[in-house]
Amino acid sequence: MAKPPAPEKPSVSSGGSSLRISWTIPEVEPEVTASTLKLRIRGSNRLHNYDHGTGRLVPKGGSTVPAPSCEVTVDGCEEGIEYEAVLALMNSEGWSEPSPFSEAGWFGASLKSREKP
């Protein structure tokens, strides 16, 4: 029995007026019971936790996504800003190492420039 392996990187896509994050839960023993998800604005080091109870990002805390769920919609993100996601998986033996960061994803009519003047 062991902790889950580090998951593959999640996928970030447009969910209309929000971000959709999806990932794959591997079949392992003991089985995965939850996932934790964090997002950051592309190029930033500041991570925000996903709170499954509210569907929003929070600076601290947050709640896990119960397995077998492997897709969420994240509300409250800024339109036109690129976000990257990272996740970890939990089973009865503990937490996995984090996944690699996702490719950046965004929602809205256009992507905003993040270049500094």
Coordinates of C-alpha atoms in Angstrom, one line a residue:
M1 CA 0.0 0.0 0.0
A2 CA 1.3 3.4 -0.9
K3 CA 0.4 7.0 -1.5
P4 CA -1.0 7.8 -5.0
P5 CA 1.6 8.6 -7.7
A6 CA 1.9 12.3 -8.8
P7 CA -1.0 12.9 -11.2
E8 CA -0.6 14.0 -14.8
K9 CA -1.0 17.7 -15.4
P10 CA -4.6 19.0 -15.4
S11 CA -6.3 20.6 -18.3
V12 CA -7.6 24.2 -18.1
S13 CA -10.3 25.4 -20.6
S14 CA -13.0 28.0 -21.0
G15 CA -16.3 27.2 -19.3
G16 CA -18.2 30.2 -20.8
S17 CA -18.0 32.7 -18.0
S18 CA -15.6 30.6 -15.8
L19 CA -12.7 28.2 -16.0
R20 CA -13.1 24.4 -16.4
I21 CA -10.4 22.3 -14.9
S22 CA -10.3 18.5 -15.6
W23 CA -7.9 15.8 -14.7
T24 CA -7.4 12.0 -14.6
I25 CA -7.6 9.9 -11.5
P26 CA -5.4 6.8 -11.8
E27 CA -6.6 3.4 -10.6
V28 CA -4.5 2.6 -7.6
E29 CA -4.8 0.7 -4.4
P30 CA -5.8 2.1 -2.0
E31 CA -8.1 4.1 -4.2
V32 CA -8.0 7.9 -4.5
T33 CA -10.5 9.5 -2.2
A34 CA -10.0 13.2 -3.0
S35 CA -8.1 15.8 -5.1
T36 CA -6.9 19.2 -4.1
L37 CA -6.5 21.9 -6.7
K38 CA -4.6 25.2 -6.8
L39 CA -4.5 27.9 -9.5
R40 CA -2.2 30.8 -10.2
I41 CA -2.1 33.5 -12.8
R42 CA 0.3 32.6 -15.5
G43 CA 3.8 34.0 -14.6
S44 CA 2.9 34.4 -10.9
N45 CA 4.2 32.3 -8.0
R46 CA 1.1 33.0 -5.8
L47 CA -1.2 30.0 -5.6
H48 CA -4.9 30.2 -4.7
N49 CA -6.7 27.2 -3.3
Y50 CA -9.9 25.9 -4.9
D51 CA -12.8 25.6 -2.5
H52 CA -15.1 22.8 -3.6
G53 CA -17.9 24.0 -1.3
T54 CA -18.1 27.4 -3.1
G55 CA -16.6 26.7 -6.5
R56 CA -14.2 29.6 -6.0
L57 CA -10.6 30.4 -5.3
V58 CA -9.6 31.3 -1.8
P59 CA -6.2 32.6 -0.5
K60 CA -6.1 30.1 2.4
G61 CA -7.9 26.9 3.2
G62 CA -10.4 25.6 0.6
S63 CA -11.9 22.1 0.5
T64 CA -11.0 19.0 -1.5
V65 CA -12.9 17.6 -4.5
P66 CA -14.2 14.2 -3.5
A67 CA -13.4 11.3 -5.9
P68 CA -14.5 10.2 -8.4
S69 CA -15.1 13.8 -9.5
C70 CA -12.4 14.9 -11.8
E71 CA -13.8 18.1 -13.4
V72 CA -14.8 21.4 -11.7
T73 CA -15.9 24.8 -12.8
V74 CA -14.0 27.6 -11.0
D75 CA -16.0 30.8 -10.6
G76 CA -14.6 34.2 -9.7
C77 CA -11.6 34.2 -12.0
E78 CA -10.7 37.3 -13.9
E79 CA -11.9 37.3 -17.6
G80 CA -9.1 37.4 -20.2
I81 CA -6.4 36.4 -17.7
E82 CA -4.4 33.1 -18.2
Y83 CA -4.4 30.7 -15.3
E84 CA -2.4 27.5 -14.6
A85 CA -3.5 24.7 -12.4
V86 CA -1.7 22.1 -10.3
L87 CA -3.2 19.2 -8.3
A88 CA -2.5 16.5 -5.8
L89 CA -4.4 13.3 -5.0
M90 CA -5.1 11.7 -1.6
N91 CA -5.9 8.1 -0.5
S92 CA -5.8 6.4 2.9
E93 CA -2.0 6.4 2.9
G94 CA -1.6 10.2 2.3
W95 CA -1.1 12.8 -0.4
S96 CA 0.7 12.4 -3.7
E97 CA 3.4 14.7 -4.9
P98 CA 1.9 17.6 -7.0
S99 CA 1.3 17.3 -10.7
P100 CA 3.2 19.4 -13.2
F101 CA 1.4 22.7 -13.9
S102 CA -1.2 22.7 -16.6
E103 CA -0.9 24.6 -19.9
A104 CA -2.4 28.1 -19.3
G105 CA -6.1 28.5 -20.0
W106 CA -8.5 31.5 -19.9
F107 CA -12.1 32.5 -20.7
G108 CA -13.7 35.6 -22.2
A109 CA -13.8 37.4 -25.5
S110 CA -10.1 38.2 -25.6
L111 CA -6.9 37.7 -23.8
K112 CA -5.7 40.7 -21.8
S113 CA -2.1 41.8 -22.1
R114 CA 0.0 41.2 -19.0
E115 CA 3.1 43.1 -20.2
K116 CA 4.4 45.7 -17.8
P117 CA 4.8 49.2 -19.3

